[in-house]
Coordinates of C-alpha atoms and ligand atoms in Angstrom, one line a residue:
X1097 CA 0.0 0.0 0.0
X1098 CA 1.6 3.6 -1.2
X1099 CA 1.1 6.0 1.5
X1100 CA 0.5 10.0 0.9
X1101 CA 3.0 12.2 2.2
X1102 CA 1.9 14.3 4.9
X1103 CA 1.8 17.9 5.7
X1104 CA 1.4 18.7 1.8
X1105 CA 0.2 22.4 1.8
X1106 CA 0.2 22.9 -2.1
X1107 CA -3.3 24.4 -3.6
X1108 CA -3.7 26.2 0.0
X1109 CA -3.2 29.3 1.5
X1110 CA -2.3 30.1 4.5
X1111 CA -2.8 33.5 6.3
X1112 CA -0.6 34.6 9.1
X1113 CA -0.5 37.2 11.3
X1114 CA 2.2 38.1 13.4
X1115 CA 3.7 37.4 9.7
X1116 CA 7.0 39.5 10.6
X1117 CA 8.5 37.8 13.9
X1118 CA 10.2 34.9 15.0
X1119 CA 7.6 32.5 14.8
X1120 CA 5.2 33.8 11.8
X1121 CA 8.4 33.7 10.2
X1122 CA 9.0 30.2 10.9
X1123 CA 6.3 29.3 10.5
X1124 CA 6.2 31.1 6.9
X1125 CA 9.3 29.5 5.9
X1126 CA 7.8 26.0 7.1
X1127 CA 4.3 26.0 4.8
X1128 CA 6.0 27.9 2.0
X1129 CA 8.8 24.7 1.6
X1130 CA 5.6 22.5 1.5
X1131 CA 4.3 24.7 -1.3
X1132 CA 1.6 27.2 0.3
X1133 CA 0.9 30.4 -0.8
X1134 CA 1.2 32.9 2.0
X1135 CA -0.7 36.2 3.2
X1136 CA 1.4 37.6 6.1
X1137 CA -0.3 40.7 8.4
X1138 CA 1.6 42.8 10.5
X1139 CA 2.3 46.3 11.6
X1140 CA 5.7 46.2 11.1
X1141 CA 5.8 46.4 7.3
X1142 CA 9.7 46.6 6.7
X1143 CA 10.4 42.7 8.6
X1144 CA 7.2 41.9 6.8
X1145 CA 8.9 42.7 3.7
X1146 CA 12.2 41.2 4.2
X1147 CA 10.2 38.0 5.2
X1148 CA 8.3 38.1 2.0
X1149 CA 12.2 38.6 0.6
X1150 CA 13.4 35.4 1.8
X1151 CA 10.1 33.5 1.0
X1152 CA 10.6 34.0 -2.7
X1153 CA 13.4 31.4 -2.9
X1154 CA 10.4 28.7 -2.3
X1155 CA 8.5 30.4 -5.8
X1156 CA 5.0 30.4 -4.3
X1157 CA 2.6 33.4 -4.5
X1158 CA 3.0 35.5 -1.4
X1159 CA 0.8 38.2 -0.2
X1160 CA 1.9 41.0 2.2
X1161 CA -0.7 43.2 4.6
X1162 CA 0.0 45.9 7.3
X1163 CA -3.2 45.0 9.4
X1164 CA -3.3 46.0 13.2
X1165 CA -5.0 43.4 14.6
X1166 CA -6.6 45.6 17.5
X1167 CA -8.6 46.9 14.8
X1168 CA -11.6 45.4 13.2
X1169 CA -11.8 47.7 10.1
X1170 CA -8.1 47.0 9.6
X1171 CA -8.5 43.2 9.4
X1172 CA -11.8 43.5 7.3
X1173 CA -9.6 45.1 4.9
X1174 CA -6.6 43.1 4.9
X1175 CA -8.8 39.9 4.7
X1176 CA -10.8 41.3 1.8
X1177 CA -7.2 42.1 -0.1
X1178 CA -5.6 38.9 0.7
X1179 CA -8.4 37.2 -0.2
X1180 CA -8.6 39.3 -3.5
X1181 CA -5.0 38.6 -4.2
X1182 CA -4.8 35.4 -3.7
X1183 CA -8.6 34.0 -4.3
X1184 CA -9.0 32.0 -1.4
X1185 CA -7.7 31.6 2.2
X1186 CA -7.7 27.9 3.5
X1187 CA -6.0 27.7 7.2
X1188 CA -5.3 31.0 9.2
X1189 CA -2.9 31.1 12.0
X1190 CA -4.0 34.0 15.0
X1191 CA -0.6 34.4 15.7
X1192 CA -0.1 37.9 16.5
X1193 CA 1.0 38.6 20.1
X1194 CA 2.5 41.1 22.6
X1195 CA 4.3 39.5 26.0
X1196 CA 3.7 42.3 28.2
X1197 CA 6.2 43.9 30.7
X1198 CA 7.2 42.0 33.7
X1199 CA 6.0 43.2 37.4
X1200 CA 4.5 41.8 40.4
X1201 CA 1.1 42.0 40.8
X1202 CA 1.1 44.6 42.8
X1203 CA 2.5 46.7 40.5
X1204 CA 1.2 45.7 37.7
X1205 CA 0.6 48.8 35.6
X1206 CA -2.8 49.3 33.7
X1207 CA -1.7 50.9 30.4
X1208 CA 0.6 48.1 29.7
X1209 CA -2.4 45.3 31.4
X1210 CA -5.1 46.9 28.2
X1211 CA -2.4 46.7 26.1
X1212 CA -2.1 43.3 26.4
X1213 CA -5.4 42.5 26.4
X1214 CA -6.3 44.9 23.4
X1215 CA -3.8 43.0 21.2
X1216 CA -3.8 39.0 22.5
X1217 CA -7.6 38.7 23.8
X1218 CA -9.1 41.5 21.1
X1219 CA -6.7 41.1 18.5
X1220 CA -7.4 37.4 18.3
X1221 CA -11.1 38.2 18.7
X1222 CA -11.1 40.0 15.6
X1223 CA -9.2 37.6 13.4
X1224 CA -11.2 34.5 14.4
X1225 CA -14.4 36.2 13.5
X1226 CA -13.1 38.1 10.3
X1227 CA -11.6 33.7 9.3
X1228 CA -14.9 32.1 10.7
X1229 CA -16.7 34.3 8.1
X1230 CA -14.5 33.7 5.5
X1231 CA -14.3 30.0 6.1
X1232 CA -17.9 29.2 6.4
X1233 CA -18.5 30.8 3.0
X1234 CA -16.1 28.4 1.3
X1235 CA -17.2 25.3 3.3
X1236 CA -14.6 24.9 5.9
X1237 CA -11.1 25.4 6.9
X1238 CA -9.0 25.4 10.1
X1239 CA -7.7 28.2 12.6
X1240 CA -4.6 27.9 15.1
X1241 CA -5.1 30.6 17.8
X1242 CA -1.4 31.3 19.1
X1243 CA -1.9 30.6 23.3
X1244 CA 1.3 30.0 25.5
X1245 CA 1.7 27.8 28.4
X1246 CA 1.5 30.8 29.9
X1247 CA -1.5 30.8 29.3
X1248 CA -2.0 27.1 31.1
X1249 CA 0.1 27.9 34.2
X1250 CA 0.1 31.1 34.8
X1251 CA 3.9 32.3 35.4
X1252 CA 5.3 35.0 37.7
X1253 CA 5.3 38.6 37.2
X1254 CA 3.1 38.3 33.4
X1255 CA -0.1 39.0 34.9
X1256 CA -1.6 40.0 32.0
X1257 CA 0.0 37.9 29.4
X1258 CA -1.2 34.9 31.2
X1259 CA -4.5 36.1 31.5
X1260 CA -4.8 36.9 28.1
X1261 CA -3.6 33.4 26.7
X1262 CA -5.8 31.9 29.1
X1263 CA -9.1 34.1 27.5
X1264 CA -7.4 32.4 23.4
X1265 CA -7.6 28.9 25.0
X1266 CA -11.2 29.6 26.1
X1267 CA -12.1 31.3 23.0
X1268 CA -10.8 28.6 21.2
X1269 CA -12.6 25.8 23.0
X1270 CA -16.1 27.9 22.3
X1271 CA -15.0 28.5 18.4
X1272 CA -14.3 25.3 18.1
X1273 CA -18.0 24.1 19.0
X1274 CA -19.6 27.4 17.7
X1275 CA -17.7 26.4 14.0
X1276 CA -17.5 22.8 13.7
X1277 CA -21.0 22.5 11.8
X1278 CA -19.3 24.4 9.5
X1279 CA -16.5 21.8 8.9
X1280 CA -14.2 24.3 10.4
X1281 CA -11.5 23.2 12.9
X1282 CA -10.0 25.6 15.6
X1283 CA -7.6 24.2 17.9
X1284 CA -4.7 26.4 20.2
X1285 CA -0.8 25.9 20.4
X1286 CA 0.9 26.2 24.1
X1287 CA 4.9 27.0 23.1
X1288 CA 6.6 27.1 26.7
X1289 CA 10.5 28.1 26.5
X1290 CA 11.5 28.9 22.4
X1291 CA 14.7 30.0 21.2
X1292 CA 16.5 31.7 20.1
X1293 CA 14.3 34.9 19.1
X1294 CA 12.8 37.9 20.4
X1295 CA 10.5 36.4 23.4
X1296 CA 13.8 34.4 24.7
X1297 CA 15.5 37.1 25.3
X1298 CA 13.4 39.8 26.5
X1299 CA 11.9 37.5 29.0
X1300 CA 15.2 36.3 30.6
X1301 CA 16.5 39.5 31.0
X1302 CA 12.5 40.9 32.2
X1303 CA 12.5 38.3 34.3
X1304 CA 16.0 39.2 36.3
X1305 CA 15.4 42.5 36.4
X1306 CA 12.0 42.1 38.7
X1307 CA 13.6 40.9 41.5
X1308 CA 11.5 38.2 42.2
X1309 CA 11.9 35.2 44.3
X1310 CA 11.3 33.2 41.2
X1311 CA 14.6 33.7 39.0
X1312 CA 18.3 35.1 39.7
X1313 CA 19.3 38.6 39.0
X1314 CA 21.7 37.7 36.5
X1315 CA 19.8 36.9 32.8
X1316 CA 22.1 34.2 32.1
X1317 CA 21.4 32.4 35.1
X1318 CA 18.0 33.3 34.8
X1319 CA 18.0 31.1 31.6
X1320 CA 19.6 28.1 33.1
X1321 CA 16.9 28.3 35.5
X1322 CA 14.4 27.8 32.9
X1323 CA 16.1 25.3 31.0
X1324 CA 16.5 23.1 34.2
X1325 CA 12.5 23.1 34.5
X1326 CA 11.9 21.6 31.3
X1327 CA 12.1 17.7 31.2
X1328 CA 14.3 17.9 27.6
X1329 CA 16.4 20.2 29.2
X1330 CA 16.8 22.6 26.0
X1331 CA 15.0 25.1 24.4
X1332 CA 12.3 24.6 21.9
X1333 CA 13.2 25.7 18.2
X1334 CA 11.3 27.6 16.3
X1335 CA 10.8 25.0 13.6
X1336 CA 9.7 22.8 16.7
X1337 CA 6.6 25.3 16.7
X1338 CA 6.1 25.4 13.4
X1339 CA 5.6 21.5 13.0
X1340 CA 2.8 21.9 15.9
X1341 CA 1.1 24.6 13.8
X1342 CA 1.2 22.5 10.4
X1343 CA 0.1 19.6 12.2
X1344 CA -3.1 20.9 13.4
X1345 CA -3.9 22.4 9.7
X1346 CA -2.9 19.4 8.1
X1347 CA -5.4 16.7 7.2
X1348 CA -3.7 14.2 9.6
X1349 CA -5.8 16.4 11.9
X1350 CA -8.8 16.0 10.6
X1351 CA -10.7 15.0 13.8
X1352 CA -8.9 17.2 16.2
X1353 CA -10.4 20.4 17.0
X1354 CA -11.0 22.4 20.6
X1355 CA -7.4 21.2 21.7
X1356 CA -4.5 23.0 23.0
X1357 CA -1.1 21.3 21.9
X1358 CA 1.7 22.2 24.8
X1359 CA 4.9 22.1 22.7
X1360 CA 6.4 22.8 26.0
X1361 CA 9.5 19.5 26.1
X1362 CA 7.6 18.2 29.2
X1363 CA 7.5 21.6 31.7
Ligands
NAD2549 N1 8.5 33.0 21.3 C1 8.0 32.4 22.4 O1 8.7 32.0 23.3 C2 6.5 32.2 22.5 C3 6.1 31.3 23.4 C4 4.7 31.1 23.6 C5 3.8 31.8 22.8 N2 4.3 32.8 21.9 C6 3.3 33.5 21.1 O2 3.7 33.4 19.8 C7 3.3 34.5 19.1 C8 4.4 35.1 18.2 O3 5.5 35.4 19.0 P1 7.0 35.6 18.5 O4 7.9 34.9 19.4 O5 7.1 35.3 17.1 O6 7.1 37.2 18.8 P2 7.6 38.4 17.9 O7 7.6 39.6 18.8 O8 8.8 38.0 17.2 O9 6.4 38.5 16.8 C9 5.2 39.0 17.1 C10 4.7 39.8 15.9 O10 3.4 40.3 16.1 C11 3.3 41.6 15.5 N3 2.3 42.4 16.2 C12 2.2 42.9 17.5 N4 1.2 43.6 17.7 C13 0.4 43.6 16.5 C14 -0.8 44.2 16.1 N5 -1.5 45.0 16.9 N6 -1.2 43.9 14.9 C15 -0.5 43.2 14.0 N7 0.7 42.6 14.3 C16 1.2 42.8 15.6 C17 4.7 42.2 15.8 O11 4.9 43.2 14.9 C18 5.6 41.0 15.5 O12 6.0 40.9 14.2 C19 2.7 35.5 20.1 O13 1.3 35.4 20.2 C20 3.4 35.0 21.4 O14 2.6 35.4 22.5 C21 5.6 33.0 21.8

């Protein structure tokens, strides 16, 4: 008996937000190799760019949006051009996403709290809608919300972030039976300690600058702590993520929807 390879993405587009950093990138670079065509959104339109740069060497079409998720007029129109450009959208990965600063509780400033909130809990809110619409008019699809294990556990001093990726694994458990008699899948993705990028570093050095009982005051140390709570004892690469995401869109996921994969190397 042949077997058909897996994780084939050709004939299907894939819209990503977040498009420009570490892991929309990845992530990009992962679909693209298995012969996607790509929409990326973000606000940062020069990355987005040089991501689009780098994606030609696969020769699929690839579509680039400046789209602040916080805004629903701004994602109505980026869907509506994507979707012009490149006729259809098949899987979208909600993967935009803002960490938040680091503080105790206590002193947990509210600017930064709404921020959080406005771009990971609204953000999402907006782009599952503006997909769910899109999806039930072709006849179904599949969304990957971006969550955290921060958003499972919630970790020190990332009040906020943690509650927000709690609110996308409970708006993805509701979209999930909300959508599925529309033959549209919606399942979340937990990373816990990924590297190197961005996130990695920011939250090693946010972390020892806090003061907290928690970590050291030194960032490297502070990393050593982390990579000692995680059963694998490394780091998870970006690709790593990247696999989880095309899992879930792939077909080998066909009955999988309302779940939360923790690529987290056993924390
Ligand atoms: N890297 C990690 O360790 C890690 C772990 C768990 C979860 N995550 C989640 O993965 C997602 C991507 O993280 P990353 O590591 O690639 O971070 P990153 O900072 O490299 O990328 C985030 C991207 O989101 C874009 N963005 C921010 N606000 C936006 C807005 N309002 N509208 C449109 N785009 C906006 C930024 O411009 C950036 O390109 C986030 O949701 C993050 O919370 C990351």
């Amino acid at each position: 008996m042949t077997r058909k390879a897996t994780y084939q993405f050709a004939g299907k587009t894939i819209l990503i937000t977040g498009g420009a950093g570490d892991i929309g990138k990845a992530t990009a670079h992962r679909f693209a190799a298995n012969g996607a065509s790509l929409a990326l959104l973000d606000l940062n339109e020069p990355k987005m760019t040089d991501v689009a740069e780098e994606l030609k060497a696969y020769n699929v079409p690839v579509g680039t949006f400046r789209c602040d998720v916080t805004s629903a007029d701004d994602v109505a129109k980026a869907f509506t051009s994507a979707i012009e450009q490149l006729g259809r959208i098949d899987y979208i990965f909600n993967n935009a996403g803002y960490q938040g600063i680091f503080a105790k509780t206590d002193e947990y400033p509210e600017d930064d709290f709404e921020k959080v909130i406005e771009i990971n809990v609204i953000g999402v809110f907006h782009i599952l809608k503006a997909a769910a619409q899109h999806l039930r008019d072709i006849g179904g699809g599949a969304i990957v919300n971006m969550a955290s294990y921060a958003g499972v556990v919630g970790p020190p001093n990332m009040l906020a972030y943690g509650a927000s990726k709690f609110a996308v694994i409970g708006m993805t458990q509701t979209a999930a039976k909300d959508l599925a008699p529309y033959n549209i899948r919606v399942n979340a993705l937990s990373p816990a300690l990924i590297g190197p990028g961005f996130m990695w570093t920011r939250q090693t050095q946010l972390q020892a600058a806090v003061g907290s009982q928690y970590f050291d005051a030194d960032p490297k140390v502070v990393e050593q702590q982390m990579i000692d709570s995680v059963a694998m004892r490394r780091l998870g690469s970006l690709e790593e993520v990247a696999n989880g995401v095309a899992f879930l869109m792939s077909e080998e996921a066909s009955y999988i929807t309302g779940f939360n994969l923790e690529v987290t190397g056993g924390l």
